[in-house]
Coordinates of C-alpha atoms in Angstrom, one line a residue:
M1 CA 6.9 -28.5 -44.9
Y2 CA 5.2 -31.2 -42.5
P3 CA 2.4 -29.8 -40.0
V4 CA 3.4 -29.7 -36.6
P5 CA 1.6 -32.1 -34.1
L6 CA -0.5 -30.0 -31.5
S7 CA 1.2 -32.1 -29.1
E8 CA 4.9 -30.3 -29.5
F9 CA 2.8 -27.2 -28.5
L10 CA 1.1 -28.4 -25.8
H11 CA 3.7 -30.6 -24.1
P12 CA 2.2 -30.6 -20.5
R13 CA 5.4 -31.3 -18.6
S14 CA 6.9 -28.4 -20.0
I15 CA 3.6 -26.5 -19.4
L16 CA 3.6 -27.9 -15.7
T17 CA 6.9 -27.1 -15.2
L18 CA 7.1 -23.4 -15.9
A19 CA 3.7 -23.0 -14.0
A20 CA 4.9 -24.7 -11.1
A21 CA 7.9 -22.2 -11.4
V22 CA 6.0 -19.2 -11.7
F23 CA 3.4 -19.9 -9.0
F24 CA 6.1 -21.0 -6.4
T25 CA 7.8 -17.5 -7.1
S26 CA 4.2 -16.0 -7.3
G27 CA 3.1 -17.6 -4.0
F28 CA 6.5 -16.4 -2.4
M29 CA 5.7 -12.7 -3.2
M30 CA 2.4 -13.0 -1.6
A31 CA 3.5 -14.4 0.9
L32 CA 6.3 -11.5 1.6
M33 CA 3.4 -8.6 0.9
G34 CA 1.0 -10.0 3.2
C35 CA 3.7 -10.1 5.9
R36 CA 4.9 -6.4 5.4
R37 CA 1.6 -4.9 4.2
R38 CA -1.9 -4.8 5.6
V39 CA -3.7 -7.6 4.4
Y40 CA -7.5 -8.4 4.8
P41 CA -9.1 -11.9 6.5
G42 CA -8.8 -14.6 3.5
Y43 CA -5.1 -13.7 2.3
W44 CA -3.6 -16.6 3.7
H45 CA -5.9 -19.1 2.5
W46 CA -5.5 -17.2 -1.3
V47 CA -1.5 -18.2 -0.6
A48 CA -2.1 -21.3 0.1
G49 CA -4.0 -22.0 -2.6
Q50 CA -1.3 -20.8 -4.8
F51 CA 1.2 -23.2 -3.3
A52 CA -1.4 -25.8 -3.3
F53 CA -1.3 -25.1 -7.3
A54 CA 2.2 -24.9 -7.5
L55 CA 3.0 -28.2 -5.7
S56 CA 0.0 -29.9 -7.7
A57 CA 2.1 -28.6 -11.0
L58 CA 5.2 -29.9 -10.1
A59 CA 4.2 -33.1 -8.6
I60 CA 2.5 -33.9 -12.3
A61 CA 5.1 -32.8 -14.1
L62 CA 7.7 -35.2 -12.7
R63 CA 5.2 -38.1 -12.9
G64 CA 7.4 -41.3 -13.9
V65 CA 10.0 -39.8 -12.0
I66 CA 9.0 -39.7 -8.4
D67 CA 6.7 -42.3 -6.7
P68 CA 3.0 -42.4 -8.3
F69 CA 1.6 -41.5 -4.4
W70 CA 3.0 -37.7 -5.0
S71 CA 2.2 -37.7 -8.7
M72 CA -0.9 -38.5 -9.1
H73 CA -2.6 -39.3 -5.4
F74 CA -1.3 -36.2 -3.9
A75 CA -1.0 -33.9 -7.0
N76 CA -4.8 -34.4 -7.5
A77 CA -5.6 -34.0 -4.0
L78 CA -4.0 -30.4 -4.1
L79 CA -5.7 -29.5 -7.5
L80 CA -8.8 -30.0 -6.4
L81 CA -8.0 -28.4 -2.8
Q82 CA -7.4 -25.4 -4.5
P83 CA -10.5 -23.9 -4.9
I84 CA -11.8 -24.8 -1.5
L85 CA -8.7 -22.9 -0.2
I86 CA -9.9 -19.7 -2.7
A87 CA -13.5 -20.2 -1.6
A88 CA -12.1 -20.2 2.2
G89 CA -10.4 -17.3 1.4
L90 CA -13.2 -15.5 -0.2
R91 CA -15.5 -16.2 2.1
R92 CA -13.5 -14.2 5.0
F93 CA -12.3 -11.6 2.5
L94 CA -16.7 -11.1 2.1
S95 CA -17.2 -11.3 5.5
Q96 CA -19.8 -14.1 4.8
A97 CA -20.6 -16.8 7.2
V98 CA -18.0 -19.3 7.8
G99 CA -19.3 -22.6 9.9
Q100 CA -21.4 -25.1 8.1
R101 CA -20.9 -23.7 4.6
E102 CA -16.8 -24.4 5.2
Q103 CA -17.2 -27.5 6.5
M104 CA -19.6 -28.8 3.2
D105 CA -16.7 -27.6 0.8
Y106 CA -14.4 -30.2 2.7
L107 CA -16.6 -32.5 2.5
L108 CA -17.3 -32.5 -0.8
W109 CA -13.5 -32.3 -1.7
G110 CA -13.0 -35.4 0.4
F111 CA -16.1 -36.7 -1.5
A112 CA -15.2 -35.8 -5.3
Y113 CA -11.4 -36.9 -4.2
T114 CA -12.2 -40.1 -2.6
A115 CA -14.7 -41.1 -5.7
W116 CA -11.7 -40.6 -8.0
L117 CA -9.4 -42.5 -5.9
I118 CA -11.8 -45.4 -5.7
S119 CA -11.9 -45.5 -9.6
V120 CA -8.3 -45.2 -10.0
L121 CA -7.3 -48.1 -7.4
G122 CA -10.4 -50.0 -8.7
H123 CA -8.4 -50.1 -12.0
A124 CA -11.4 -48.2 -13.9
P125 CA -10.8 -47.1 -17.9
H126 CA -8.9 -43.6 -17.7
G127 CA -11.6 -42.2 -19.2
V128 CA -14.0 -42.8 -16.2
S129 CA -11.6 -41.8 -13.7
I130 CA -10.8 -38.2 -15.7
F131 CA -14.7 -37.7 -16.0
I132 CA -14.8 -38.5 -12.3
F133 CA -12.0 -35.7 -11.3
S134 CA -13.3 -33.3 -13.7
M135 CA -17.0 -33.5 -12.2
G136 CA -15.3 -33.1 -8.6
F137 CA -13.5 -30.1 -10.2
V138 CA -16.9 -28.7 -11.5
L139 CA -18.7 -29.3 -8.3
L140 CA -16.2 -27.5 -6.1
S141 CA -16.0 -24.3 -8.2
A142 CA -19.4 -24.2 -8.6
R143 CA -18.9 -23.9 -4.6
L144 CA -16.6 -21.0 -5.3
I145 CA -19.0 -19.4 -7.6
Q146 CA -22.3 -19.2 -5.7
L147 CA -19.9 -16.8 -3.2
G148 CA -20.1 -14.1 -5.7
Y149 CA -23.8 -13.7 -4.9
R150 CA -23.5 -12.5 -1.9
S151 CA -20.7 -9.6 -2.1
L152 CA -21.0 -7.0 0.6
Y153 CA -18.2 -5.0 -1.1
P154 CA -19.6 -3.2 -4.2
A155 CA -16.0 -1.9 -4.8
V156 CA -14.5 -5.4 -5.7
Q157 CA -18.0 -6.7 -7.0
G158 CA -16.1 -6.1 -10.6
T159 CA -13.2 -8.0 -10.2
L160 CA -15.1 -10.7 -8.1
N161 CA -17.1 -11.5 -11.1
L162 CA -14.2 -12.0 -13.1
L163 CA -12.3 -14.3 -11.2
L164 CA -15.8 -16.4 -10.6
G165 CA -16.2 -16.3 -14.5
S166 CA -12.9 -17.2 -15.4
Y167 CA -13.5 -20.2 -12.8
A168 CA -17.0 -20.9 -14.6
L169 CA -14.7 -21.1 -17.8
C170 CA -12.2 -23.6 -16.2
A171 CA -15.2 -25.9 -15.2
L172 CA -16.6 -25.9 -18.9
V173 CA -13.4 -26.9 -20.1
Q174 CA -12.4 -29.8 -17.7
L175 CA -16.0 -31.1 -18.2
A176 CA -15.7 -30.9 -21.8
R177 CA -12.2 -32.9 -21.2
G178 CA -14.4 -35.2 -19.1
V179 CA -17.2 -36.3 -21.0
I180 CA -14.6 -36.3 -24.4
S181 CA -12.6 -38.9 -22.2
L182 CA -15.9 -41.4 -21.8
T183 CA -15.8 -41.7 -25.6
A184 CA -11.4 -41.3 -26.8
E185 CA -9.4 -43.9 -27.3
E186 CA -6.8 -44.5 -24.2
A187 CA -3.9 -42.9 -25.9
A188 CA -5.4 -39.7 -26.4
I189 CA -6.1 -39.1 -22.7
L190 CA -2.6 -40.2 -21.0
G191 CA -0.3 -37.8 -19.5
D192 CA 1.6 -37.0 -22.9
G193 CA -1.2 -36.8 -25.0
A194 CA -2.8 -33.1 -26.5
M195 CA -5.6 -32.9 -24.3
F196 CA -4.3 -33.1 -21.2
G197 CA -1.7 -30.4 -22.0
L198 CA -4.9 -28.5 -23.2
A199 CA -6.9 -29.0 -20.1
F200 CA -3.6 -28.0 -18.0
I201 CA -3.3 -25.0 -20.1
T202 CA -6.6 -23.4 -19.1
F203 CA -5.3 -24.3 -15.2
V204 CA -2.6 -22.2 -15.3
L205 CA -4.6 -19.5 -17.2
L206 CA -6.9 -19.9 -14.0
A207 CA -4.4 -20.0 -11.3
I208 CA -2.5 -16.4 -13.7
I209 CA -5.9 -14.8 -13.4
T210 CA -6.9 -16.0 -9.8
I211 CA -3.9 -14.4 -8.3
S212 CA -4.3 -10.9 -10.3
M213 CA -8.0 -10.9 -9.3
L214 CA -7.3 -11.4 -5.7
L215 CA -4.4 -9.0 -5.1
L216 CA -6.5 -6.7 -7.3
M217 CA -9.6 -6.8 -4.7
N218 CA -7.4 -6.6 -2.2
Y219 CA -6.2 -3.1 -3.5
E220 CA -9.8 -2.3 -4.3
R221 CA -11.4 -3.0 -0.9
A222 CA -8.2 -0.8 0.8
E223 CA -9.2 1.8 -1.3
S224 CA -12.9 2.0 -0.9
E225 CA -12.1 1.9 2.8
L226 CA -9.2 4.9 2.7
R227 CA -11.8 6.9 0.7
A228 CA -14.7 6.2 3.3
I229 CA -12.5 6.9 5.9
E230 CA -11.5 10.3 4.1
S231 CA -15.0 11.2 3.8
Q232 CA -15.5 10.3 7.2
L233 CA -12.5 12.8 8.4
M234 CA -13.6 15.5 6.3
E235 CA -16.9 15.3 7.9
L236 CA -15.1 15.6 11.3
A237 CA -12.9 18.3 9.6
N238 CA -15.9 20.5 8.7
T239 CA -19.0 19.3 11.3
D240 CA -19.0 20.9 14.9
G241 CA -19.1 17.6 17.2
L242 CA -21.6 18.8 19.6
T243 CA -24.7 20.0 17.4
G244 CA -23.8 18.0 14.0
I245 CA -23.9 21.3 12.0
P246 CA -20.7 23.4 10.3
N247 CA -18.6 24.0 12.4
R248 CA -16.9 28.1 11.8
R249 CA -13.9 27.0 9.5
H250 CA -16.2 25.3 7.1
F251 CA -18.9 27.8 7.6
L252 CA -16.8 30.5 6.5
F253 CA -15.5 28.6 3.5
L254 CA -19.6 28.5 2.5
A255 CA -20.0 31.8 2.8
E256 CA -17.0 32.3 0.9
R257 CA -18.4 30.5 -1.6
L258 CA -21.7 31.9 -1.6
Q259 CA -20.1 35.3 -2.1
A260 CA -18.9 34.7 -4.9
I261 CA -22.0 33.4 -7.0
A262 CA -23.7 36.1 -5.4
A263 CA -21.5 38.8 -7.2
R264 CA -23.4 37.4 -10.9
G265 CA -26.5 37.2 -8.9
P266 CA -29.1 37.9 -6.3
R267 CA -27.3 38.8 -2.9
P268 CA -27.7 36.6 -0.1
A269 CA -27.8 37.7 3.9
L270 CA -25.8 36.5 7.3
L271 CA -27.3 36.4 10.8
I272 CA -25.1 35.9 13.5
I273 CA -26.5 34.5 16.7
D274 CA -26.1 34.6 20.7
V275 CA -27.4 32.6 23.1
D276 CA -28.1 35.3 25.7
H277 CA -26.7 35.0 29.0
F278 CA -25.3 31.5 28.5
K279 CA -22.0 31.9 30.5
Q280 CA -24.6 31.7 33.5
I281 CA -25.7 28.4 32.5
N282 CA -22.9 27.0 32.3
D283 CA -21.4 28.9 35.8
A284 CA -24.8 27.7 37.7
R285 CA -26.0 24.6 36.1
G286 CA -22.7 23.1 34.9
H287 CA -21.5 22.4 31.2
M288 CA -23.4 19.1 30.7
A289 CA -26.5 21.6 30.7
G290 CA -25.2 24.0 28.6
D291 CA -24.6 21.4 25.7
V292 CA -28.2 20.2 26.3
V293 CA -29.0 24.1 25.7
L294 CA -27.0 24.5 22.4
R295 CA -27.9 21.1 20.9
A296 CA -31.9 22.3 21.5
I297 CA -31.4 25.5 19.9
T298 CA -29.5 24.4 17.4
H299 CA -32.7 22.1 16.4
A300 CA -35.0 24.8 17.1
I301 CA -33.3 27.2 14.3
A302 CA -33.0 24.6 11.8
D303 CA -36.6 24.1 12.1
V304 CA -37.3 27.3 11.3
L305 CA -35.1 27.9 8.3
R306 CA -35.9 27.7 4.7
G307 CA -34.7 25.0 2.5
G308 CA -31.1 26.0 0.9
D309 CA -30.4 28.3 4.1
T310 CA -27.2 27.2 5.9
L311 CA -26.7 27.0 9.5
G312 CA -23.3 27.2 11.2
R313 CA -21.7 27.4 14.4
L314 CA -19.1 29.8 15.0
G315 CA -17.8 28.8 18.4
G316 CA -18.9 28.7 22.1
D317 CA -22.8 29.9 22.1
E318 CA -22.2 31.6 18.9
F319 CA -24.3 30.7 15.7
A320 CA -24.7 31.7 12.3
V321 CA -26.8 31.3 9.4
L322 CA -26.5 31.8 5.3
L323 CA -29.5 33.2 4.0
P324 CA -29.2 33.1 -0.2
E325 CA -31.2 35.1 -2.0
S326 CA -32.4 37.0 0.9
D327 CA -33.6 41.1 0.8
S328 CA -33.1 43.0 4.1
H329 CA -37.0 42.3 4.6
A330 CA -36.8 38.6 4.1
A331 CA -33.8 38.0 6.5
G332 CA -35.5 39.8 8.8
E333 CA -38.4 37.8 8.9
V334 CA -36.1 34.5 9.2
A335 CA -34.6 36.6 12.1
S336 CA -37.6 37.1 13.8
R337 CA -38.8 33.8 13.3
I338 CA -35.8 32.3 15.1
V339 CA -36.3 34.7 17.8
K340 CA -40.0 34.2 18.4
C341 CA -39.5 30.0 18.1
V342 CA -36.4 29.6 20.9
R343 CA -38.5 32.2 22.9
Q344 CA -41.4 29.6 23.5
L345 CA -39.3 26.8 23.0
V346 CA -38.9 24.7 26.4
I347 CA -36.0 22.2 26.7
P348 CA -37.3 19.0 28.5
E349 CA -34.9 18.0 31.7
F350 CA -33.9 22.3 32.1
G351 CA -36.6 24.5 31.4
P352 CA -37.2 27.8 29.3
A353 CA -34.7 28.0 27.2
P354 CA -32.3 30.9 27.0
T355 CA -33.1 33.9 24.4
L356 CA -31.4 35.1 21.4
S357 CA -29.7 38.0 20.1
I358 CA -29.5 38.3 16.7
G359 CA -27.4 40.8 14.4
M360 CA -28.5 40.6 10.6
A361 CA -26.3 42.0 7.7
V362 CA -27.0 41.8 3.6
F363 CA -24.1 41.1 1.3
T364 CA -23.8 44.4 -1.2
Q365 CA -21.7 44.3 -4.2
G366 CA -18.1 44.0 -3.7
D367 CA -18.5 42.7 -0.1
S368 CA -15.4 40.2 1.1
V369 CA -17.2 38.0 3.9
S370 CA -15.1 39.5 6.9
E371 CA -16.9 42.9 6.0
V372 CA -20.7 41.1 6.2
M373 CA -19.7 39.6 9.1
R374 CA -18.2 42.6 10.8
R375 CA -21.4 44.4 10.2
A376 CA -23.7 41.5 11.4
D377 CA -21.4 41.6 14.5
Q378 CA -22.6 45.5 14.8
A379 CA -26.2 44.6 14.6
L380 CA -25.7 41.9 17.3
Y381 CA -24.4 44.4 20.0
A382 CA -27.2 46.8 18.9
A383 CA -29.5 43.8 20.0
K384 CA -27.8 43.4 22.9
R385 CA -27.9 46.9 24.2
A386 CA -31.3 46.5 22.9
G387 CA -32.3 44.8 25.9
R388 CA -31.4 40.8 24.1
N389 CA -34.1 38.9 22.9
C390 CA -34.6 40.6 19.8
A391 CA -33.0 40.6 16.0
M392 CA -31.8 44.1 14.7
T393 CA -30.5 45.1 10.6
Q394 CA -27.3 46.5 10.3
D395 CA -28.9 49.8 10.2
G396 CA -30.0 49.3 14.0
E397 CA -33.2 48.7 13.3
H398 CA -35.6 46.1 14.9
C399 CA -36.3 43.3 12.0
V400 CA -39.7 43.5 12.7
D401 CA -41.1 46.9 14.3
D402 CA -44.0 44.9 16.2
L403 CA -41.9 42.1 17.5
E404 CA -42.8 41.3 20.9
K405 CA -40.9 40.7 23.7
T406 CA -41.7 38.6 27.0
A407 CA -41.4 40.6 30.5

C-alpha cells in the first residue's frame, strides 16, 4: 500500500473552491438576515468582510484560469482587507471610537499590500513575497485583536475573546508560513504545494469561526439588552412613578410573601398611612404642589423606618408599611415616630407638611393580607375620628399614650 502524499489531502484549488461556495452562501444569508431582522452597527462591515473572503478564495482558486491581476493582486488585496472590515464592524458594534484608529487601519492595509506588491513587481523570490504578505496579515490581525481590551458589553466578552483568539492563532500560522518560506525550496511554496493548502485551511477555519462568533455576539447582545429592558419594565411595573417606592400591586405581593413566611415564625405588622386633608392641598395649590408634598413625606417616612421595613404607595395619598417581626408595641413605636417626624417636617417652597393619620394591625395565625388590611383601615378611621395627626392600634387605642399633638 503506497503512502498518500499530504498534497492530496490539502489540494489548494479544491479547498478554495469549496470555501468560496460556502462563504458566498453564508454572506448572502447574513445579508438576508440583516435586511429582515434587527442588527447592530457594524453588521454590514462583517457582511462585506465575508464577501471579501469569498471573492478572494474564488479568485485564488481560479489562478491560472483568469488574468493574474484578479487571481493574485485583487485576491490578496481582499484577503488582507478582511480583518480590517471585521475590525471596522467590531468598533461600531462595541461602541468604540472610529475616526483616527480606523484611518490608521486602512493606512496599514495600504502599506502591507504595497510592500507585497513591490516585492512581486520587483521579482523578489517567492519566499520573500510570502513572508511580506504573512507579516502584513499578522500586523492587521494585531490591530483587530487589540479591540477586545475595550469592550463595553460583558455579555459578549467570552465570544469576543474566542473570535480574537482565533485570529491570533491564524496569525501565528501565517507567521510560521512566512518564516518557513524564506528557507524552503521554491517548489514547496508555490500554489500547488501542501504548505499553500495548509495555510489556506487556516483561513477557511478562521472564516467559519468568524461568521459563527459574529452572529453569536449579535444574538448575545440582543439577549442582554432584552433582559435589561425586561428588568426595567418589571421595575416600572412594580414601582410608583412619583415616589419611587413599591406600588400597590407590588406591595401586596410583598405582603403575601411576608405573610407566608410569618406563618412559620414571628408575626409582622402593617401600617396604613393617610395624609390629612390632602385633597385641600390639591384644590388650593394644585397637583404639582401635591406631588411635592407626597415625595417629601415619602422621604421622611423612609428615614424613620428600620432596615427590612417596606414602604409602599397604595394610591393617591395613602401609603402602607410592612414591619416584619414586630409585635404591637414595636409597630406602635414605629408609627408614632412617623407621625412625629412628619409633624415637624417643613417642605421647601411649600411650608409645614400636612399631618398623618395611621392605622396599625398585627398579623395573627391564619390571617390573610386582606383581613389585616381591613383591620388596619379600621384603625386608620379611628385615628381620623380621634382628630387625625395620630396613630392608633387595631383596638382603637393610641399607639403611644403620651403622644403629643400640636394645637
